[in-house]
mmCIF file of N, CA and C in Angstrom:
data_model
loop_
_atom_site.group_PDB
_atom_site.id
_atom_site.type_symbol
_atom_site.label_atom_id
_atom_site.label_comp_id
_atom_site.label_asym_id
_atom_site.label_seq_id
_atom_site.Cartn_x
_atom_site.Cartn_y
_atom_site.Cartn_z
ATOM 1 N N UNK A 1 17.962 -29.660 -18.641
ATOM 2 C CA UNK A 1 16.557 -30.011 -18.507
ATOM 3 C C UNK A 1 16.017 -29.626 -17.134
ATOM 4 N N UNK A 2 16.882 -30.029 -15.975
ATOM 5 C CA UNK A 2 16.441 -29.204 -14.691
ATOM 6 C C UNK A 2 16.358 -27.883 -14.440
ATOM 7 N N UNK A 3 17.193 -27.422 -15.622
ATOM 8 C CA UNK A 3 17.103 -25.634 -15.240
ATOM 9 C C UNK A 3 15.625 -24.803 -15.664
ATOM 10 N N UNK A 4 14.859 -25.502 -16.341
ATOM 11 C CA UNK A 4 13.877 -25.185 -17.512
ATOM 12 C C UNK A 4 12.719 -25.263 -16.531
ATOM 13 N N UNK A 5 12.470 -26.035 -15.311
ATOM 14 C CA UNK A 5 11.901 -25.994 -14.172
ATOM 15 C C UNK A 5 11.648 -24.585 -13.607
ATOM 16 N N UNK A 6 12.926 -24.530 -13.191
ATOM 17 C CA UNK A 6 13.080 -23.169 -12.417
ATOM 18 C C UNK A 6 13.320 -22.030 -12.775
ATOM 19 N N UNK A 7 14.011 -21.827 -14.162
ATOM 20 C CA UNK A 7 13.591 -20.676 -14.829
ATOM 21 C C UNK A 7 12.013 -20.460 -15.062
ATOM 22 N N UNK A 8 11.322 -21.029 -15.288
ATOM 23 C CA UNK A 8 10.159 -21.096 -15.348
ATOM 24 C C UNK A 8 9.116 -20.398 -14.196
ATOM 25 N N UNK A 9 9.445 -20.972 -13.231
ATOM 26 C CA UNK A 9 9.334 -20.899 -12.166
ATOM 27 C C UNK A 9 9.477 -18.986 -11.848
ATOM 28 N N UNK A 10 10.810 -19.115 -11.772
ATOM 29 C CA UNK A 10 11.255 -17.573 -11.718
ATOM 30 C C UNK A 10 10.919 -16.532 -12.470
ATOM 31 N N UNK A 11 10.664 -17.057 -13.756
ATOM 32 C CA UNK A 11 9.558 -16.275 -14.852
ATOM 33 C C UNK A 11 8.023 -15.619 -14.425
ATOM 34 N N UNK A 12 7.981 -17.053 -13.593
ATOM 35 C CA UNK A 12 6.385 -16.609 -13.078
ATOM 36 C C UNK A 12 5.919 -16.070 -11.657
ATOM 37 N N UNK A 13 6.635 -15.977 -11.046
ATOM 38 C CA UNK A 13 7.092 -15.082 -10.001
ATOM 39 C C UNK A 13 7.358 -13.379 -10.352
ATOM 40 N N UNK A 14 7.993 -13.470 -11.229
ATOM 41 C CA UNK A 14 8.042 -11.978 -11.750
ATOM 42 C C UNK A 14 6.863 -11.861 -12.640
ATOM 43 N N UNK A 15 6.281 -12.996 -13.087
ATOM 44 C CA UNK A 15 4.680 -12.384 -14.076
ATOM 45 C C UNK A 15 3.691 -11.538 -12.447
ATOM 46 N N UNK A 16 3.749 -12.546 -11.668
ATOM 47 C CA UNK A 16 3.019 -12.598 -10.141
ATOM 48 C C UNK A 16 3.346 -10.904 -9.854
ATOM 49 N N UNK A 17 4.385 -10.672 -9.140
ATOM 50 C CA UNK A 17 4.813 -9.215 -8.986
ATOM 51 C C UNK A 17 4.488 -8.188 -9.625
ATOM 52 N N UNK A 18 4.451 -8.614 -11.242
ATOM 53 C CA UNK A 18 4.236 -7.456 -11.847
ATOM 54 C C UNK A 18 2.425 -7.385 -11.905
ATOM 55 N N UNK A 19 1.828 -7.945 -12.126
ATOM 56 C CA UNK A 19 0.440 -8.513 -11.846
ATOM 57 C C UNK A 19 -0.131 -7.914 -10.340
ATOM 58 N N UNK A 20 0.510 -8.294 -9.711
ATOM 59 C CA UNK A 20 0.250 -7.259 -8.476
ATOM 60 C C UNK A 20 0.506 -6.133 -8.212
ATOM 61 N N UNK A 21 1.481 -5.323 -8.613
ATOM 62 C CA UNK A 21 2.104 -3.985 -8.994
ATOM 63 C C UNK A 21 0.939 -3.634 -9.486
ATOM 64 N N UNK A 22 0.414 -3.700 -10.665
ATOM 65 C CA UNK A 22 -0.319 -3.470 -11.338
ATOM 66 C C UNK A 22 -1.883 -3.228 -10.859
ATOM 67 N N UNK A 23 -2.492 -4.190 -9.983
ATOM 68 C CA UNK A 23 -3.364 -4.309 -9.349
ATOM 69 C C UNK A 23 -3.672 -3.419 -7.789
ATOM 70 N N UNK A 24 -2.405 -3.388 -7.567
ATOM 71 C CA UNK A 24 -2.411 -2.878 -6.108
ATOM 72 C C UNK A 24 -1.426 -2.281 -5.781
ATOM 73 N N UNK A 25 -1.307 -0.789 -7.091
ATOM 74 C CA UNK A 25 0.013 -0.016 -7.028
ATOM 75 C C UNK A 25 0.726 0.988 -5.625
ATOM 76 N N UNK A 26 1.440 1.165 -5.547
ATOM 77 C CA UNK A 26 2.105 1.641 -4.127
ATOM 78 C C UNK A 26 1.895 3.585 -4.797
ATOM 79 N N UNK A 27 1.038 3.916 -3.655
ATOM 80 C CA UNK A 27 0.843 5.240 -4.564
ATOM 81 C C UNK A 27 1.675 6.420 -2.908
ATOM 82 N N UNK A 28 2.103 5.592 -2.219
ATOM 83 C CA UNK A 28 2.846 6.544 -1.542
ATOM 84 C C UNK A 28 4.417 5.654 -0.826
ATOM 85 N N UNK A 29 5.464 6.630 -0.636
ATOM 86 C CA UNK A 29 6.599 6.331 -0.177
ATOM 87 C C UNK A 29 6.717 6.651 1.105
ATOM 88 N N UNK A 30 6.856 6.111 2.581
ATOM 89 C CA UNK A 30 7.586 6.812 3.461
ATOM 90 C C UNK A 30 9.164 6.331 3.464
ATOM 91 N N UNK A 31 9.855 6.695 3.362
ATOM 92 C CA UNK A 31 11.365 6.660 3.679
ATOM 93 C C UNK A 31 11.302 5.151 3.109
ATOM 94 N N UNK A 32 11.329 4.910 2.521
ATOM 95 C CA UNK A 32 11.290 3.368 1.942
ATOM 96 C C UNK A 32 10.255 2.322 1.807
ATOM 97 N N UNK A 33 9.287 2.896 2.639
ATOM 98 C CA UNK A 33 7.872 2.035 3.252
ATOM 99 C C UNK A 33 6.677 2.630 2.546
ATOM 100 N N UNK A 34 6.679 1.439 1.790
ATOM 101 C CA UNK A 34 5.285 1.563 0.864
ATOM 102 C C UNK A 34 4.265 1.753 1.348
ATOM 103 N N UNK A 35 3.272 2.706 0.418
ATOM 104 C CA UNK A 35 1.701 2.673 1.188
ATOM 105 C C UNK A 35 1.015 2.027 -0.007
ATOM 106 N N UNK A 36 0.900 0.946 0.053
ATOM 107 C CA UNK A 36 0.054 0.488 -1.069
ATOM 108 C C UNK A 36 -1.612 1.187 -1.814
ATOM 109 N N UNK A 37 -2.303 0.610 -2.721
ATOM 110 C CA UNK A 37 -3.822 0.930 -2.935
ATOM 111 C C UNK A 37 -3.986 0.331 -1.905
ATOM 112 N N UNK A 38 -4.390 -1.074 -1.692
ATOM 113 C CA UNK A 38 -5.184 -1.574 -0.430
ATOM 114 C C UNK A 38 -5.305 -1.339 0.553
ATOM 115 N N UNK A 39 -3.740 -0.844 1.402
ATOM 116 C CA UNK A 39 -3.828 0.114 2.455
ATOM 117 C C UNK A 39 -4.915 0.873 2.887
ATOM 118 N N UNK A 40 -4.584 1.702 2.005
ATOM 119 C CA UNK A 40 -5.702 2.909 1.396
ATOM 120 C C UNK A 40 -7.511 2.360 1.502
ATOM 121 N N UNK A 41 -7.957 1.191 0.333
ATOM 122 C CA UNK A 41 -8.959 0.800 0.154
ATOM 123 C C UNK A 41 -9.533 0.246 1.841
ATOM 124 N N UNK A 42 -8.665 -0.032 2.627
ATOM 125 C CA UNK A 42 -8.741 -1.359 4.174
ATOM 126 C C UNK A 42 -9.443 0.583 5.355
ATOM 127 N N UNK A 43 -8.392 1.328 4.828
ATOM 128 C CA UNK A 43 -8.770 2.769 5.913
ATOM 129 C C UNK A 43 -9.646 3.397 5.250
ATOM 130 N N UNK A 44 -10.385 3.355 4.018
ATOM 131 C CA UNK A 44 -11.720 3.789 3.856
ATOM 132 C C UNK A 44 -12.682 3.197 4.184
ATOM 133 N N UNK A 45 -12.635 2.094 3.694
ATOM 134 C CA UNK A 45 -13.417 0.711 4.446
ATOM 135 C C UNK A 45 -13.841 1.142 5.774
ATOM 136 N N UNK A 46 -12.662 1.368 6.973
ATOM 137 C CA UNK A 46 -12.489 1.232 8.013
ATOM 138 C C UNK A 46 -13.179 2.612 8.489
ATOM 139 N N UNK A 47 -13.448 4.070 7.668
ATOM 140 C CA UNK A 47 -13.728 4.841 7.920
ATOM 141 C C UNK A 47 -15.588 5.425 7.251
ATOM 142 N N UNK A 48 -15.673 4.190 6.774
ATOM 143 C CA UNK A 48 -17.352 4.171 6.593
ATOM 144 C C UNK A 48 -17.213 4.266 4.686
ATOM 145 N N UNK A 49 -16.218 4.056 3.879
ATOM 146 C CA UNK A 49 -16.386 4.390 2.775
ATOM 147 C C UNK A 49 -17.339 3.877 1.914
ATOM 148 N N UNK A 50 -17.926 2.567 2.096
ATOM 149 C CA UNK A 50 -18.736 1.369 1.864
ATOM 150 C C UNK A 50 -20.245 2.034 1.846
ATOM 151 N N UNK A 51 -20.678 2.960 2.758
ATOM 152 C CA UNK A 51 -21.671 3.494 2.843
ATOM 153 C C UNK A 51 -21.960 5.186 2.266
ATOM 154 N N UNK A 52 -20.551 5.802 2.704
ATOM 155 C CA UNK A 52 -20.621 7.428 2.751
ATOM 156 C C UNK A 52 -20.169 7.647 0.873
ATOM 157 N N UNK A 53 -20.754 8.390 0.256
ATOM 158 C CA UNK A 53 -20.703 8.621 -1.016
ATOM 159 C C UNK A 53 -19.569 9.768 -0.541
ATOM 160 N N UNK A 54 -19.474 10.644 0.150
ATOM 161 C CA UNK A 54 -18.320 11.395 0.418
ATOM 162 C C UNK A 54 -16.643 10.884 -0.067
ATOM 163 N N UNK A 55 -16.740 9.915 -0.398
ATOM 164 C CA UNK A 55 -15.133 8.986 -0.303
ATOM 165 C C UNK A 55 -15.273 8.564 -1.965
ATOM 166 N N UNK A 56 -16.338 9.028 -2.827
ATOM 167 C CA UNK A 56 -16.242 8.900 -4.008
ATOM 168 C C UNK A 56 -14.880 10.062 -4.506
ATOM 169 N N UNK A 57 -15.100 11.155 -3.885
ATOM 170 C CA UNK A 57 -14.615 11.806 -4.440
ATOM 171 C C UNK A 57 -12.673 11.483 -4.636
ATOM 172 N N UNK A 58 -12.350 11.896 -5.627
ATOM 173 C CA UNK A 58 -10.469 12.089 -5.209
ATOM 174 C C UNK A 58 -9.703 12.535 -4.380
ATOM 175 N N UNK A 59 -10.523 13.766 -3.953
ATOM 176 C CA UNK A 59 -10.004 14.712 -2.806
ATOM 177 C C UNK A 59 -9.839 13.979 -1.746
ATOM 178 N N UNK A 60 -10.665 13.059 -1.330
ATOM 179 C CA UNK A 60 -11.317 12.203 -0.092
ATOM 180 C C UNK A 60 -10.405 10.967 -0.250
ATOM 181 N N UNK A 61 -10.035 10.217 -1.442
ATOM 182 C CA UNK A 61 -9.008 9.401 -1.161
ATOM 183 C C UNK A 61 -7.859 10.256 -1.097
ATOM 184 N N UNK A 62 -7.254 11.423 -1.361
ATOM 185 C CA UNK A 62 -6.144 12.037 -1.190
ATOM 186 C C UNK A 62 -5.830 12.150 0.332
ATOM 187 N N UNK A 63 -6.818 12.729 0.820
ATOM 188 C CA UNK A 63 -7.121 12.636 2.129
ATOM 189 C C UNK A 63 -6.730 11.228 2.691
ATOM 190 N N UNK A 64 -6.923 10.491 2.308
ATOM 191 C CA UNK A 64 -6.410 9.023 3.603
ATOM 192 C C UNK A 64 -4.979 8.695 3.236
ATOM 193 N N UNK A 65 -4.438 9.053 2.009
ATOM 194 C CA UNK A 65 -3.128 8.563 1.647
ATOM 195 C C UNK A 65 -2.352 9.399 2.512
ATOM 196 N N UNK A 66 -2.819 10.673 2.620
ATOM 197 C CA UNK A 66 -1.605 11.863 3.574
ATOM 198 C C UNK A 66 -2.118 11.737 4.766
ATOM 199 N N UNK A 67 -3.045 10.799 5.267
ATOM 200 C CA UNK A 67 -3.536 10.322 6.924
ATOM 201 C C UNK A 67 -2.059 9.193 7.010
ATOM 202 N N UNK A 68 -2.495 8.226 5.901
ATOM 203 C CA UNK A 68 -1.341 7.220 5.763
ATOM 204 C C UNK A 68 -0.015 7.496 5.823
ATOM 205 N N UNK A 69 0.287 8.684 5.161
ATOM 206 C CA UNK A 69 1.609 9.313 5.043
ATOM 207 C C UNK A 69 1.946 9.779 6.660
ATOM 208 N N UNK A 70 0.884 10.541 7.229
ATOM 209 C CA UNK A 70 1.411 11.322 8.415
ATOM 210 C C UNK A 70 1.527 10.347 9.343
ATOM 211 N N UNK A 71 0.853 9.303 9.470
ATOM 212 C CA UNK A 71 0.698 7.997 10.331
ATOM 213 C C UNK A 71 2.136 7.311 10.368
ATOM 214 N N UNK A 72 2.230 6.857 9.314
ATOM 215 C CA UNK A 72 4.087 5.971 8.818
ATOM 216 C C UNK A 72 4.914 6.803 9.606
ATOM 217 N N UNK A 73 5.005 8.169 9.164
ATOM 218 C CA UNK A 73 6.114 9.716 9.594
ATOM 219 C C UNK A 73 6.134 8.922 11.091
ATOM 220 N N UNK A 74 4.835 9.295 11.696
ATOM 221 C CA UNK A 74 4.823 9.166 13.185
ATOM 222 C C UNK A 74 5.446 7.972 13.919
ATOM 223 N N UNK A 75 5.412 7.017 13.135
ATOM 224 C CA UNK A 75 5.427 5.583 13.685
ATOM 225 C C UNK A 75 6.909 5.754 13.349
ATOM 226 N N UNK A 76 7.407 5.911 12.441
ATOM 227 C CA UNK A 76 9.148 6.046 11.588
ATOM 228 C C UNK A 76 9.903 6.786 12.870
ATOM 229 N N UNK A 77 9.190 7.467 13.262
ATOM 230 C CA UNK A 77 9.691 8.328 14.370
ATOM 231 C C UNK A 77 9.892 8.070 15.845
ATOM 232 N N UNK A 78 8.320 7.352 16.381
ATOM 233 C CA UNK A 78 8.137 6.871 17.490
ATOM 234 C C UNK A 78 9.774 5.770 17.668
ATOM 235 N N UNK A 79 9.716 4.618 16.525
ATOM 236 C CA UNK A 79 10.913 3.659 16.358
ATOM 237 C C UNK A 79 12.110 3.916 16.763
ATOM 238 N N UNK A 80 12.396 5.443 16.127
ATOM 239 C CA UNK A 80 13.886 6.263 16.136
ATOM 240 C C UNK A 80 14.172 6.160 17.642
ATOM 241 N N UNK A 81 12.719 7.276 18.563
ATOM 242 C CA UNK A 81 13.244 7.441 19.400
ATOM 243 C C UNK A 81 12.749 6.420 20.473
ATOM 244 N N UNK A 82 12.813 5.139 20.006
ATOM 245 C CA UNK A 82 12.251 4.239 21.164
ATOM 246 C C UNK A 82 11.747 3.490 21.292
ATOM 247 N N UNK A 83 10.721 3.542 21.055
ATOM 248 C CA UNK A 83 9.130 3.800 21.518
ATOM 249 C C UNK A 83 8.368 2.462 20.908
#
């Protein structure tokens, strides 16, 4: 009867995850380090997307994911050697 708690529990934790997966899929990898959608949605935001119809396009979010990508690289790197 106590286990029925926490299986439960653990059931809905993985509903949660997948629910968020879903919502806010990881559309880039650096070496293990996710770049989520929101990422993404927070540096358009951050780069006028809210206003500029320019960022409708796909090309234009492609564009911030490989900003995101080259950014992680750099930082993955800075770490290695130091920094």
């Amino acid at each position: 009867l106590l286990l029925m708690p926490a299986a439960m529990l653990a059931f809905g934790e993985r509903i949660a995850r997948a629910v968020e997966a879903v919502a806010n899929p990881i559309v880039a990898t650096v070496n293990g380090i996710a770049i989520d959608a929101d990422a993404v949605r927070r540096e358009m935001v951050r780069r006028g997307a809210d206003f500029l119809p320019s960022f409708a396009a796909p090309e234009a979010k492609e564009a911030v994911v490989e900003e995101l990508v080259r950014i992680e690289v750099l930082a993955q790197k800075a770490r290695e050697e130091g920094y």
